[in-house]
């Protein structure tokens, strides 16, 4: 499960060459080293698999209304890994930001997933777009979510 507050804005950078390439294109870029002890604690407590290469850095890049190409590339690579392991990719979006909705819908189309779109001004209804079965429907609490 991936929980995010918006468009993809971070990814791992595994080599110094990758970092230097990003810096040559965007000298203002931000990198940080994940806390190994915190990741280990989370892995143990929740029994989950977390990428934890000691040489990895996290590249953090928020581009207003756009996804950084490096972050997009890594997002697609992770989504492909999930699909190879038969993990469905569904996305819940609570936003009216056109760029984010378009990004999510394009991702779901490519990986035959579902988008659950919730309008923050009318949270009683959920638009479900299913790209596997090519259907759209609106769920509402008045319909008992059936």
mmCIF file of N, CA and C in Angstrom:
data_model
loop_
_atom_site.group_PDB
_atom_site.id
_atom_site.type_symbol
_atom_site.label_atom_id
_atom_site.label_comp_id
_atom_site.label_asym_id
_atom_site.label_seq_id
_atom_site.Cartn_x
_atom_site.Cartn_y
_atom_site.Cartn_z
ATOM 1 N N UNK A 1 0.850 -1.164 0.000
ATOM 2 C CA UNK A 1 0.000 0.000 0.000
ATOM 3 C C UNK A 1 0.896 1.227 0.000
ATOM 4 N N UNK A 2 0.551 2.166 -0.821
ATOM 5 C CA UNK A 2 1.257 3.438 -0.856
ATOM 6 C C UNK A 2 0.282 4.508 -0.416
ATOM 7 N N UNK A 3 0.695 5.294 0.547
ATOM 8 C CA UNK A 3 -0.119 6.420 0.992
ATOM 9 C C UNK A 3 0.691 7.674 0.734
ATOM 10 N N UNK A 4 0.102 8.615 0.048
ATOM 11 C CA UNK A 4 0.815 9.837 -0.283
ATOM 12 C C UNK A 4 -0.119 11.026 -0.169
ATOM 13 N N UNK A 5 0.462 12.179 -0.061
ATOM 14 C CA UNK A 5 -0.336 13.393 0.060
ATOM 15 C C UNK A 5 -0.474 14.127 -1.268
ATOM 16 N N UNK A 6 -0.105 13.491 -2.340
ATOM 17 C CA UNK A 6 -0.225 14.146 -3.642
ATOM 18 C C UNK A 6 0.579 13.424 -4.691
ATOM 19 N N UNK A 7 1.039 14.170 -5.657
ATOM 20 C CA UNK A 7 1.809 13.589 -6.738
ATOM 21 C C UNK A 7 3.102 12.982 -6.208
ATOM 22 N N UNK A 8 3.628 11.972 -6.907
ATOM 23 C CA UNK A 8 4.914 11.411 -6.490
ATOM 24 C C UNK A 8 5.976 12.513 -6.454
ATOM 25 N N UNK A 9 6.711 12.564 -5.349
ATOM 26 C CA UNK A 9 7.694 13.633 -5.204
ATOM 27 C C UNK A 9 9.026 13.152 -4.645
ATOM 28 N N UNK A 10 9.195 11.828 -4.486
ATOM 29 C CA UNK A 10 10.452 11.309 -3.954
ATOM 30 C C UNK A 10 10.714 9.922 -4.504
ATOM 31 N N UNK A 11 11.993 9.568 -4.567
ATOM 32 C CA UNK A 11 12.385 8.216 -4.983
ATOM 33 C C UNK A 11 13.791 7.947 -4.470
ATOM 34 N N UNK A 12 14.180 6.687 -4.495
ATOM 35 C CA UNK A 12 15.539 6.330 -4.104
ATOM 36 C C UNK A 12 16.492 6.604 -5.250
ATOM 37 N N UNK A 13 17.696 7.022 -4.906
ATOM 38 C CA UNK A 13 18.807 7.192 -5.846
ATOM 39 C C UNK A 13 19.885 6.251 -5.356
ATOM 40 N N UNK A 14 20.248 5.276 -6.184
ATOM 41 C CA UNK A 14 21.115 4.198 -5.715
ATOM 42 C C UNK A 14 22.599 4.388 -5.995
ATOM 43 N N UNK A 15 22.932 5.328 -6.875
ATOM 44 C CA UNK A 15 24.350 5.501 -7.189
ATOM 45 C C UNK A 15 24.732 6.981 -7.168
ATOM 46 N N UNK A 16 26.011 7.200 -6.963
ATOM 47 C CA UNK A 16 26.540 8.574 -6.994
ATOM 48 C C UNK A 16 26.349 9.176 -8.382
ATOM 49 N N UNK A 17 26.454 8.330 -9.410
ATOM 50 C CA UNK A 17 26.250 8.807 -10.787
ATOM 51 C C UNK A 17 24.837 9.352 -10.970
ATOM 52 N N UNK A 18 23.830 8.623 -10.453
ATOM 53 C CA UNK A 18 22.447 9.105 -10.550
ATOM 54 C C UNK A 18 22.288 10.442 -9.829
ATOM 55 N N UNK A 19 22.855 10.543 -8.642
ATOM 56 C CA UNK A 19 22.769 11.781 -7.878
ATOM 57 C C UNK A 19 23.420 12.935 -8.640
ATOM 58 N N UNK A 20 24.623 12.696 -9.165
ATOM 59 C CA UNK A 20 25.335 13.756 -9.891
ATOM 60 C C UNK A 20 24.603 14.178 -11.161
ATOM 61 N N UNK A 21 23.958 13.218 -11.824
ATOM 62 C CA UNK A 21 23.190 13.559 -13.026
ATOM 63 C C UNK A 21 22.027 14.479 -12.662
ATOM 64 N N UNK A 22 21.331 14.154 -11.586
ATOM 65 C CA UNK A 22 20.217 14.994 -11.139
ATOM 66 C C UNK A 22 20.727 16.384 -10.758
ATOM 67 N N UNK A 23 21.835 16.428 -10.010
ATOM 68 C CA UNK A 23 22.392 17.716 -9.594
ATOM 69 C C UNK A 23 22.864 18.564 -10.769
ATOM 70 N N UNK A 24 23.365 17.911 -11.817
ATOM 71 C CA UNK A 24 23.813 18.680 -12.989
ATOM 72 C C UNK A 24 22.633 19.335 -13.701
ATOM 73 N N UNK A 25 21.471 18.676 -13.633
ATOM 74 C CA UNK A 25 20.270 19.232 -14.269
ATOM 75 C C UNK A 25 19.515 20.173 -13.332
ATOM 76 N N UNK A 26 19.571 19.860 -12.033
ATOM 77 C CA UNK A 26 18.818 20.641 -11.036
ATOM 78 C C UNK A 26 19.688 20.834 -9.796
ATOM 79 N N UNK A 27 20.539 21.842 -9.802
ATOM 80 C CA UNK A 27 21.467 22.020 -8.675
ATOM 81 C C UNK A 27 20.784 22.307 -7.331
ATOM 82 N N UNK A 28 19.525 22.640 -7.346
ATOM 83 C CA UNK A 28 18.783 22.945 -6.118
ATOM 84 C C UNK A 28 18.165 21.694 -5.495
ATOM 85 N N UNK A 29 18.453 20.521 -6.010
ATOM 86 C CA UNK A 29 17.814 19.276 -5.572
ATOM 87 C C UNK A 29 18.132 18.941 -4.125
ATOM 88 N N UNK A 30 17.199 18.233 -3.499
ATOM 89 C CA UNK A 30 17.332 17.811 -2.104
ATOM 90 C C UNK A 30 17.486 16.299 -2.027
ATOM 91 N N UNK A 31 18.425 15.863 -1.202
ATOM 92 C CA UNK A 31 18.658 14.442 -0.955
ATOM 93 C C UNK A 31 18.766 14.233 0.551
ATOM 94 N N UNK A 32 18.366 13.058 1.009
ATOM 95 C CA UNK A 32 18.599 12.723 2.414
ATOM 96 C C UNK A 32 18.780 11.219 2.548
ATOM 97 N N UNK A 33 19.414 10.816 3.643
ATOM 98 C CA UNK A 33 19.660 9.406 3.933
ATOM 99 C C UNK A 33 18.537 8.929 4.850
ATOM 100 N N UNK A 34 17.825 7.855 4.458
ATOM 101 C CA UNK A 34 16.767 7.337 5.330
ATOM 102 C C UNK A 34 17.358 6.830 6.644
ATOM 103 N N UNK A 35 16.617 6.965 7.707
ATOM 104 C CA UNK A 35 17.052 6.492 9.016
ATOM 105 C C UNK A 35 16.978 4.967 9.045
ATOM 106 N N UNK A 36 18.137 4.335 9.097
ATOM 107 C CA UNK A 36 18.191 2.870 9.086
ATOM 108 C C UNK A 36 17.493 2.275 10.303
ATOM 109 N N UNK A 37 17.679 2.892 11.468
ATOM 110 C CA UNK A 37 17.049 2.351 12.681
ATOM 111 C C UNK A 37 15.527 2.477 12.616
ATOM 112 N N UNK A 38 15.030 3.589 12.072
ATOM 113 C CA UNK A 38 13.584 3.756 11.955
ATOM 114 C C UNK A 38 13.003 2.763 10.953
ATOM 115 N N UNK A 39 13.657 2.594 9.809
ATOM 116 C CA UNK A 39 13.170 1.628 8.816
ATOM 117 C C UNK A 39 13.179 0.207 9.384
ATOM 118 N N UNK A 40 14.228 -0.149 10.102
ATOM 119 C CA UNK A 40 14.309 -1.488 10.703
ATOM 120 C C UNK A 40 13.197 -1.703 11.719
ATOM 121 N N UNK A 41 12.933 -0.684 12.513
ATOM 122 C CA UNK A 41 11.870 -0.771 13.507
ATOM 123 C C UNK A 41 10.516 -0.974 12.838
ATOM 124 N N UNK A 42 10.239 -0.215 11.793
ATOM 125 C CA UNK A 42 8.974 -0.334 11.064
ATOM 126 C C UNK A 42 8.857 -1.715 10.419
ATOM 127 N N UNK A 43 9.939 -2.182 9.790
ATOM 128 C CA UNK A 43 9.926 -3.500 9.167
ATOM 129 C C UNK A 43 9.590 -4.579 10.191
ATOM 130 N N UNK A 44 10.204 -4.488 11.352
ATOM 131 C CA UNK A 44 9.997 -5.501 12.382
ATOM 132 C C UNK A 44 8.602 -5.418 12.985
ATOM 133 N N UNK A 45 8.147 -4.224 13.328
ATOM 134 C CA UNK A 45 6.842 -4.058 13.966
ATOM 135 C C UNK A 45 5.691 -4.465 13.054
ATOM 136 N N UNK A 46 5.825 -4.149 11.792
ATOM 137 C CA UNK A 46 4.705 -4.360 10.869
ATOM 138 C C UNK A 46 4.907 -5.537 9.929
ATOM 139 N N UNK A 47 6.062 -6.200 10.061
ATOM 140 C CA UNK A 47 6.374 -7.350 9.219
ATOM 141 C C UNK A 47 6.186 -7.032 7.734
ATOM 142 N N UNK A 48 6.825 -5.947 7.297
ATOM 143 C CA UNK A 48 6.731 -5.548 5.900
ATOM 144 C C UNK A 48 8.119 -5.431 5.290
ATOM 145 N N UNK A 49 8.164 -5.500 3.977
ATOM 146 C CA UNK A 49 9.407 -5.388 3.236
ATOM 147 C C UNK A 49 9.609 -3.927 2.833
ATOM 148 N N UNK A 50 10.743 -3.376 3.186
ATOM 149 C CA UNK A 50 11.068 -1.993 2.834
ATOM 150 C C UNK A 50 12.431 -1.976 2.167
ATOM 151 N N UNK A 51 12.516 -1.277 1.056
ATOM 152 C CA UNK A 51 13.801 -1.076 0.382
ATOM 153 C C UNK A 51 14.723 -0.364 1.363
ATOM 154 N N UNK A 52 15.863 -0.963 1.672
ATOM 155 C CA UNK A 52 16.735 -0.366 2.681
ATOM 156 C C UNK A 52 18.200 -0.580 2.320
ATOM 157 N N UNK A 53 18.604 -0.151 1.147
ATOM 158 C CA UNK A 53 19.991 -0.234 0.733
ATOM 159 C C UNK A 53 20.767 0.868 1.461
ATOM 160 N N UNK A 54 21.802 0.487 2.190
ATOM 161 C CA UNK A 54 22.546 1.450 3.003
ATOM 162 C C UNK A 54 23.200 2.548 2.162
ATOM 163 N N UNK A 55 23.366 2.307 0.868
ATOM 164 C CA UNK A 55 23.994 3.305 0.003
ATOM 165 C C UNK A 55 22.977 4.206 -0.690
ATOM 166 N N UNK A 56 21.707 3.951 -0.469
ATOM 167 C CA UNK A 56 20.661 4.722 -1.143
ATOM 168 C C UNK A 56 20.426 6.066 -0.470
ATOM 169 N N UNK A 57 20.121 7.011 -1.312
ATOM 170 C CA UNK A 57 19.657 8.318 -0.862
ATOM 171 C C UNK A 57 18.227 8.472 -1.325
ATOM 172 N N UNK A 58 17.489 9.317 -0.662
ATOM 173 C CA UNK A 58 16.161 9.666 -1.138
ATOM 174 C C UNK A 58 16.277 11.004 -1.849
ATOM 175 N N UNK A 59 15.801 11.039 -3.069
ATOM 176 C CA UNK A 59 15.750 12.273 -3.852
ATOM 177 C C UNK A 59 14.356 12.845 -3.669
ATOM 178 N N UNK A 60 14.274 14.061 -3.188
ATOM 179 C CA UNK A 60 13.006 14.726 -2.929
ATOM 180 C C UNK A 60 12.866 15.910 -3.871
ATOM 181 N N UNK A 61 11.841 15.868 -4.706
ATOM 182 C CA UNK A 61 11.647 16.949 -5.665
ATOM 183 C C UNK A 61 10.166 17.170 -5.887
ATOM 184 N N UNK A 62 9.677 18.282 -5.386
ATOM 185 C CA UNK A 62 8.289 18.634 -5.627
ATOM 186 C C UNK A 62 8.257 19.714 -6.682
ATOM 187 N N UNK A 63 7.626 19.401 -7.797
ATOM 188 C CA UNK A 63 7.449 20.380 -8.877
ATOM 189 C C UNK A 63 5.969 20.717 -8.914
ATOM 190 N N UNK A 64 5.651 21.969 -8.755
ATOM 191 C CA UNK A 64 4.268 22.390 -8.695
ATOM 192 C C UNK A 64 3.510 21.917 -9.932
ATOM 193 N N UNK A 65 2.473 21.098 -9.704
ATOM 194 C CA UNK A 65 1.570 20.575 -10.730
ATOM 195 C C UNK A 65 2.255 19.686 -11.764
ATOM 196 N N UNK A 66 3.474 19.215 -11.479
ATOM 197 C CA UNK A 66 4.153 18.298 -12.394
ATOM 198 C C UNK A 66 4.925 17.274 -11.582
ATOM 199 N N UNK A 67 5.132 16.125 -12.182
ATOM 200 C CA UNK A 67 5.943 15.089 -11.546
ATOM 201 C C UNK A 67 7.323 15.132 -12.185
ATOM 202 N N UNK A 68 8.349 15.144 -11.352
ATOM 203 C CA UNK A 68 9.726 15.133 -11.839
ATOM 204 C C UNK A 68 9.953 13.867 -12.670
ATOM 205 N N UNK A 69 10.624 13.970 -13.828
ATOM 206 C CA UNK A 69 10.830 12.787 -14.680
ATOM 207 C C UNK A 69 11.544 11.633 -13.979
ATOM 208 N N UNK A 70 12.510 11.911 -13.127
ATOM 209 C CA UNK A 70 13.221 10.846 -12.409
ATOM 210 C C UNK A 70 12.271 10.140 -11.435
ATOM 211 N N UNK A 71 11.467 10.918 -10.741
ATOM 212 C CA UNK A 71 10.510 10.337 -9.794
ATOM 213 C C UNK A 71 9.459 9.528 -10.561
ATOM 214 N N UNK A 72 9.004 10.053 -11.687
ATOM 215 C CA UNK A 72 8.027 9.329 -12.519
ATOM 216 C C UNK A 72 8.607 7.989 -12.979
ATOM 217 N N UNK A 73 9.842 8.014 -13.447
ATOM 218 C CA UNK A 73 10.501 6.786 -13.917
ATOM 219 C C UNK A 73 10.564 5.739 -12.805
ATOM 220 N N UNK A 74 10.917 6.162 -11.596
ATOM 221 C CA UNK A 74 10.995 5.240 -10.474
ATOM 222 C C UNK A 74 9.606 4.761 -10.040
ATOM 223 N N UNK A 75 8.614 5.638 -10.124
ATOM 224 C CA UNK A 75 7.241 5.257 -9.790
ATOM 225 C C UNK A 75 6.758 4.159 -10.725
ATOM 226 N N UNK A 76 7.017 4.323 -12.028
ATOM 227 C CA UNK A 76 6.628 3.296 -13.001
ATOM 228 C C UNK A 76 7.363 1.984 -12.754
ATOM 229 N N UNK A 77 8.648 2.075 -12.417
ATOM 230 C CA UNK A 77 9.423 0.855 -12.150
ATOM 231 C C UNK A 77 8.841 0.100 -10.947
ATOM 232 N N UNK A 78 8.474 0.824 -9.895
ATOM 233 C CA UNK A 78 7.886 0.178 -8.717
ATOM 234 C C UNK A 78 6.510 -0.403 -9.039
ATOM 235 N N UNK A 79 5.728 0.319 -9.834
ATOM 236 C CA UNK A 79 4.401 -0.186 -10.229
ATOM 237 C C UNK A 79 4.548 -1.466 -11.053
ATOM 238 N N UNK A 80 5.537 -1.512 -11.918
ATOM 239 C CA UNK A 80 5.778 -2.725 -12.724
ATOM 240 C C UNK A 80 6.173 -3.904 -11.835
ATOM 241 N N UNK A 81 6.985 -3.646 -10.814
ATOM 242 C CA UNK A 81 7.348 -4.711 -9.866
ATOM 243 C C UNK A 81 6.095 -5.242 -9.176
ATOM 244 N N UNK A 82 5.230 -4.343 -8.768
ATOM 245 C CA UNK A 82 3.987 -4.766 -8.114
ATOM 246 C C UNK A 82 3.156 -5.637 -9.042
ATOM 247 N N UNK A 83 3.000 -5.228 -10.256
ATOM 248 C CA UNK A 83 2.184 -5.996 -11.209
ATOM 249 C C UNK A 83 2.791 -7.371 -11.462
ATOM 250 N N UNK A 84 4.131 -7.457 -11.548
ATOM 251 C CA UNK A 84 4.790 -8.758 -11.739
ATOM 252 C C UNK A 84 4.501 -9.693 -10.564
ATOM 253 N N UNK A 85 4.300 -9.121 -9.383
ATOM 254 C CA UNK A 85 4.001 -9.913 -8.190
ATOM 255 C C UNK A 85 2.496 -10.030 -7.948
ATOM 256 N N UNK A 86 1.697 -9.717 -8.987
ATOM 257 C CA UNK A 86 0.234 -9.790 -8.931
ATOM 258 C C UNK A 86 -0.371 -8.902 -7.849
ATOM 259 N N UNK A 87 0.239 -7.760 -7.619
ATOM 260 C CA UNK A 87 -0.295 -6.778 -6.678
ATOM 261 C C UNK A 87 -1.086 -5.757 -7.481
ATOM 262 N N UNK A 88 -2.367 -5.611 -7.139
ATOM 263 C CA UNK A 88 -3.206 -4.628 -7.825
ATOM 264 C C UNK A 88 -2.789 -3.217 -7.424
ATOM 265 N N UNK A 89 -2.924 -2.311 -8.349
ATOM 266 C CA UNK A 89 -2.607 -0.914 -8.089
ATOM 267 C C UNK A 89 -3.887 -0.116 -8.226
ATOM 268 N N UNK A 90 -4.440 0.272 -7.102
ATOM 269 C CA UNK A 90 -5.640 1.098 -7.051
ATOM 270 C C UNK A 90 -5.268 2.386 -6.323
ATOM 271 N N UNK A 91 -5.928 3.463 -6.681
ATOM 272 C CA UNK A 91 -5.583 4.762 -6.119
ATOM 273 C C UNK A 91 -6.826 5.471 -5.623
ATOM 274 N N UNK A 92 -6.738 6.008 -4.417
ATOM 275 C CA UNK A 92 -7.801 6.849 -3.868
ATOM 276 C C UNK A 92 -7.323 8.285 -3.960
ATOM 277 N N UNK A 93 -8.110 9.125 -4.592
ATOM 278 C CA UNK A 93 -7.733 10.524 -4.787
ATOM 279 C C UNK A 93 -8.792 11.422 -4.169
ATOM 280 N N UNK A 94 -8.352 12.293 -3.279
ATOM 281 C CA UNK A 94 -9.257 13.298 -2.707
ATOM 282 C C UNK A 94 -8.693 14.648 -3.147
ATOM 283 N N UNK A 95 -9.053 15.034 -4.347
ATOM 284 C CA UNK A 95 -8.506 16.260 -4.925
ATOM 285 C C UNK A 95 -9.306 16.640 -6.149
ATOM 286 N N UNK A 96 -9.256 17.896 -6.458
ATOM 287 C CA UNK A 96 -9.837 18.382 -7.708
ATOM 288 C C UNK A 96 -8.740 18.930 -8.618
ATOM 289 N N UNK A 97 -7.489 18.684 -8.245
ATOM 290 C CA UNK A 97 -6.356 19.166 -9.027
ATOM 291 C C UNK A 97 -6.262 18.365 -10.323
ATOM 292 N N UNK A 98 -6.520 19.016 -11.431
ATOM 293 C CA UNK A 98 -6.580 18.358 -12.732
ATOM 294 C C UNK A 98 -5.309 17.583 -13.054
ATOM 295 N N UNK A 99 -4.163 18.167 -12.782
ATOM 296 C CA UNK A 99 -2.891 17.515 -13.105
ATOM 297 C C UNK A 99 -2.712 16.222 -12.320
ATOM 298 N N UNK A 100 -3.088 16.229 -11.049
ATOM 299 C CA UNK A 100 -2.974 15.025 -10.229
ATOM 300 C C UNK A 100 -3.956 13.957 -10.702
ATOM 301 N N UNK A 101 -5.189 14.341 -10.970
ATOM 302 C CA UNK A 101 -6.190 13.380 -11.454
ATOM 303 C C UNK A 101 -5.746 12.756 -12.770
ATOM 304 N N UNK A 102 -5.216 13.568 -13.668
ATOM 305 C CA UNK A 102 -4.740 13.062 -14.959
ATOM 306 C C UNK A 102 -3.585 12.094 -14.756
ATOM 307 N N UNK A 103 -2.642 12.446 -13.874
ATOM 308 C CA UNK A 103 -1.497 11.581 -13.609
ATOM 309 C C UNK A 103 -1.966 10.224 -13.077
ATOM 310 N N UNK A 104 -2.856 10.251 -12.101
ATOM 311 C CA UNK A 104 -3.358 9.010 -11.488
ATOM 312 C C UNK A 104 -4.126 8.182 -12.512
ATOM 313 N N UNK A 105 -4.981 8.813 -13.277
ATOM 314 C CA UNK A 105 -5.763 8.073 -14.269
ATOM 315 C C UNK A 105 -4.863 7.463 -15.341
ATOM 316 N N UNK A 106 -3.847 8.180 -15.776
ATOM 317 C CA UNK A 106 -2.907 7.624 -16.754
ATOM 318 C C UNK A 106 -2.159 6.426 -16.180
ATOM 319 N N UNK A 107 -1.756 6.524 -14.917
ATOM 320 C CA UNK A 107 -1.068 5.416 -14.253
ATOM 321 C C UNK A 107 -1.986 4.203 -14.160
ATOM 322 N N UNK A 108 -3.235 4.426 -13.746
ATOM 323 C CA UNK A 108 -4.186 3.322 -13.612
ATOM 324 C C UNK A 108 -4.517 2.684 -14.961
ATOM 325 N N UNK A 109 -4.613 3.493 -16.003
ATOM 326 C CA UNK A 109 -4.857 2.935 -17.349
ATOM 327 C C UNK A 109 -3.730 2.003 -17.738
ATOM 328 N N UNK A 110 -2.496 2.447 -17.500
ATOM 329 C CA UNK A 110 -1.338 1.644 -17.894
ATOM 330 C C UNK A 110 -1.260 0.325 -17.146
ATOM 331 N N UNK A 111 -1.696 0.321 -15.876
ATOM 332 C CA UNK A 111 -1.569 -0.879 -15.054
ATOM 333 C C UNK A 111 -2.901 -1.546 -14.744
ATOM 334 N N UNK A 112 -3.949 -1.169 -15.481
ATOM 335 C CA UNK A 112 -5.275 -1.780 -15.348
ATOM 336 C C UNK A 112 -5.763 -1.800 -13.898
ATOM 337 N N UNK A 113 -5.687 -0.652 -13.279
ATOM 338 C CA UNK A 113 -6.138 -0.543 -11.889
ATOM 339 C C UNK A 113 -7.433 0.224 -11.778
ATOM 340 N N UNK A 114 -7.713 0.666 -10.562
ATOM 341 C CA UNK A 114 -8.935 1.427 -10.279
ATOM 342 C C UNK A 114 -8.567 2.746 -9.631
ATOM 343 N N UNK A 115 -9.321 3.774 -9.974
ATOM 344 C CA UNK A 115 -9.209 5.064 -9.322
ATOM 345 C C UNK A 115 -10.485 5.310 -8.543
ATOM 346 N N UNK A 116 -10.334 5.632 -7.271
ATOM 347 C CA UNK A 116 -11.456 6.015 -6.424
ATOM 348 C C UNK A 116 -11.328 7.519 -6.215
ATOM 349 N N UNK A 117 -12.172 8.270 -6.895
ATOM 350 C CA UNK A 117 -12.082 9.733 -6.836
ATOM 351 C C UNK A 117 -13.147 10.266 -5.888
ATOM 352 N N UNK A 118 -12.674 10.962 -4.870
ATOM 353 C CA UNK A 118 -13.566 11.554 -3.873
ATOM 354 C C UNK A 118 -13.444 13.067 -3.978
ATOM 355 N N UNK A 119 -14.569 13.716 -4.179
ATOM 356 C CA UNK A 119 -14.595 15.174 -4.211
ATOM 357 C C UNK A 119 -14.659 15.663 -2.768
ATOM 358 N N UNK A 120 -13.682 16.463 -2.374
ATOM 359 C CA UNK A 120 -13.619 16.905 -0.976
ATOM 360 C C UNK A 120 -14.819 17.743 -0.555
ATOM 361 N N UNK A 121 -15.590 18.269 -1.509
ATOM 362 C CA UNK A 121 -16.785 19.039 -1.181
ATOM 363 C C UNK A 121 -18.037 18.169 -1.090
ATOM 364 N N UNK A 122 -17.930 16.901 -1.510
ATOM 365 C CA UNK A 122 -19.068 15.985 -1.474
ATOM 366 C C UNK A 122 -18.532 14.581 -1.201
ATOM 367 N N UNK A 123 -18.062 14.359 0.005
ATOM 368 C CA UNK A 123 -17.378 13.107 0.334
ATOM 369 C C UNK A 123 -18.323 11.928 0.492
ATOM 370 N N UNK A 124 -19.601 12.151 0.327
ATOM 371 C CA UNK A 124 -20.579 11.079 0.399
ATOM 372 C C UNK A 124 -20.563 10.214 -0.863
ATOM 373 N N UNK A 125 -20.004 10.739 -1.934
ATOM 374 C CA UNK A 125 -19.994 10.002 -3.198
ATOM 375 C C UNK A 125 -18.560 9.751 -3.653
ATOM 376 N N UNK A 126 -18.373 8.568 -4.237
ATOM 377 C CA UNK A 126 -17.066 8.176 -4.744
ATOM 378 C C UNK A 126 -17.228 7.732 -6.193
ATOM 379 N N UNK A 127 -16.475 8.336 -7.080
ATOM 380 C CA UNK A 127 -16.447 7.908 -8.471
ATOM 381 C C UNK A 127 -15.379 6.835 -8.600
ATOM 382 N N UNK A 128 -15.772 5.648 -9.042
ATOM 383 C CA UNK A 128 -14.835 4.546 -9.228
ATOM 384 C C UNK A 128 -14.652 4.332 -10.732
ATOM 385 N N UNK A 129 -13.409 4.491 -11.179
ATOM 386 C CA UNK A 129 -13.081 4.232 -12.579
ATOM 387 C C UNK A 129 -12.226 2.969 -12.597
ATOM 388 N N UNK A 130 -12.756 1.918 -13.212
ATOM 389 C CA UNK A 130 -12.089 0.616 -13.260
ATOM 390 C C UNK A 130 -11.532 0.424 -14.664
ATOM 391 N N UNK A 131 -10.204 0.465 -14.786
ATOM 392 C CA UNK A 131 -9.570 0.352 -16.101
ATOM 393 C C UNK A 131 -9.387 -1.100 -16.530
ATOM 394 N N UNK A 132 -9.547 -2.049 -15.628
ATOM 395 C CA UNK A 132 -9.483 -3.463 -16.006
ATOM 396 C C UNK A 132 -10.752 -3.860 -16.758
ATOM 397 N N UNK A 133 -11.911 -3.430 -16.223
ATOM 398 C CA UNK A 133 -13.192 -3.779 -16.832
ATOM 399 C C UNK A 133 -13.805 -2.626 -17.621
ATOM 400 N N UNK A 134 -13.064 -1.513 -17.695
ATOM 401 C CA UNK A 134 -13.491 -0.338 -18.453
ATOM 402 C C UNK A 134 -14.893 0.124 -18.040
ATOM 403 N N UNK A 135 -15.059 0.337 -16.729
ATOM 404 C CA UNK A 135 -16.351 0.779 -16.202
ATOM 405 C C UNK A 135 -16.170 2.001 -15.300
ATOM 406 N N UNK A 136 -17.263 2.726 -15.134
ATOM 407 C CA UNK A 136 -17.321 3.836 -14.190
ATOM 408 C C UNK A 136 -18.609 3.691 -13.404
ATOM 409 N N UNK A 137 -18.531 3.943 -12.091
ATOM 410 C CA UNK A 137 -19.751 3.946 -11.293
ATOM 411 C C UNK A 137 -19.559 4.889 -10.114
ATOM 412 N N UNK A 138 -20.674 5.336 -9.574
ATOM 413 C CA UNK A 138 -20.646 6.211 -8.409
ATOM 414 C C UNK A 138 -21.167 5.432 -7.213
ATOM 415 N N UNK A 139 -20.369 5.386 -6.154
ATOM 416 C CA UNK A 139 -20.770 4.765 -4.903
ATOM 417 C C UNK A 139 -21.235 5.875 -3.972
ATOM 418 N N UNK A 140 -22.257 5.587 -3.193
ATOM 419 C CA UNK A 140 -22.774 6.572 -2.259
ATOM 420 C C UNK A 140 -23.190 5.880 -0.978
ATOM 421 N N UNK A 141 -23.019 6.539 0.140
ATOM 422 C CA UNK A 141 -23.433 5.932 1.410
ATOM 423 C C UNK A 141 -24.951 5.724 1.440
ATOM 424 N N UNK A 142 -25.666 6.487 0.645
ATOM 425 C CA UNK A 142 -27.120 6.298 0.571
ATOM 426 C C UNK A 142 -27.479 4.970 -0.080
ATOM 427 N N UNK A 143 -26.546 4.432 -0.858
ATOM 428 C CA UNK A 143 -26.745 3.133 -1.506
ATOM 429 C C UNK A 143 -26.078 2.023 -0.710
ATOM 430 N N UNK A 144 -25.688 2.317 0.535
ATOM 431 C CA UNK A 144 -25.021 1.356 1.422
ATOM 432 C C UNK A 144 -23.709 0.816 0.837
ATOM 433 N N UNK A 145 -23.069 1.567 -0.048
ATOM 434 C CA UNK A 145 -21.768 1.241 -0.638
ATOM 435 C C UNK A 145 -21.774 -0.102 -1.369
ATOM 436 N N UNK A 146 -22.913 -0.544 -1.856
ATOM 437 C CA UNK A 146 -22.989 -1.823 -2.581
ATOM 438 C C UNK A 146 -22.728 -1.639 -4.049
#
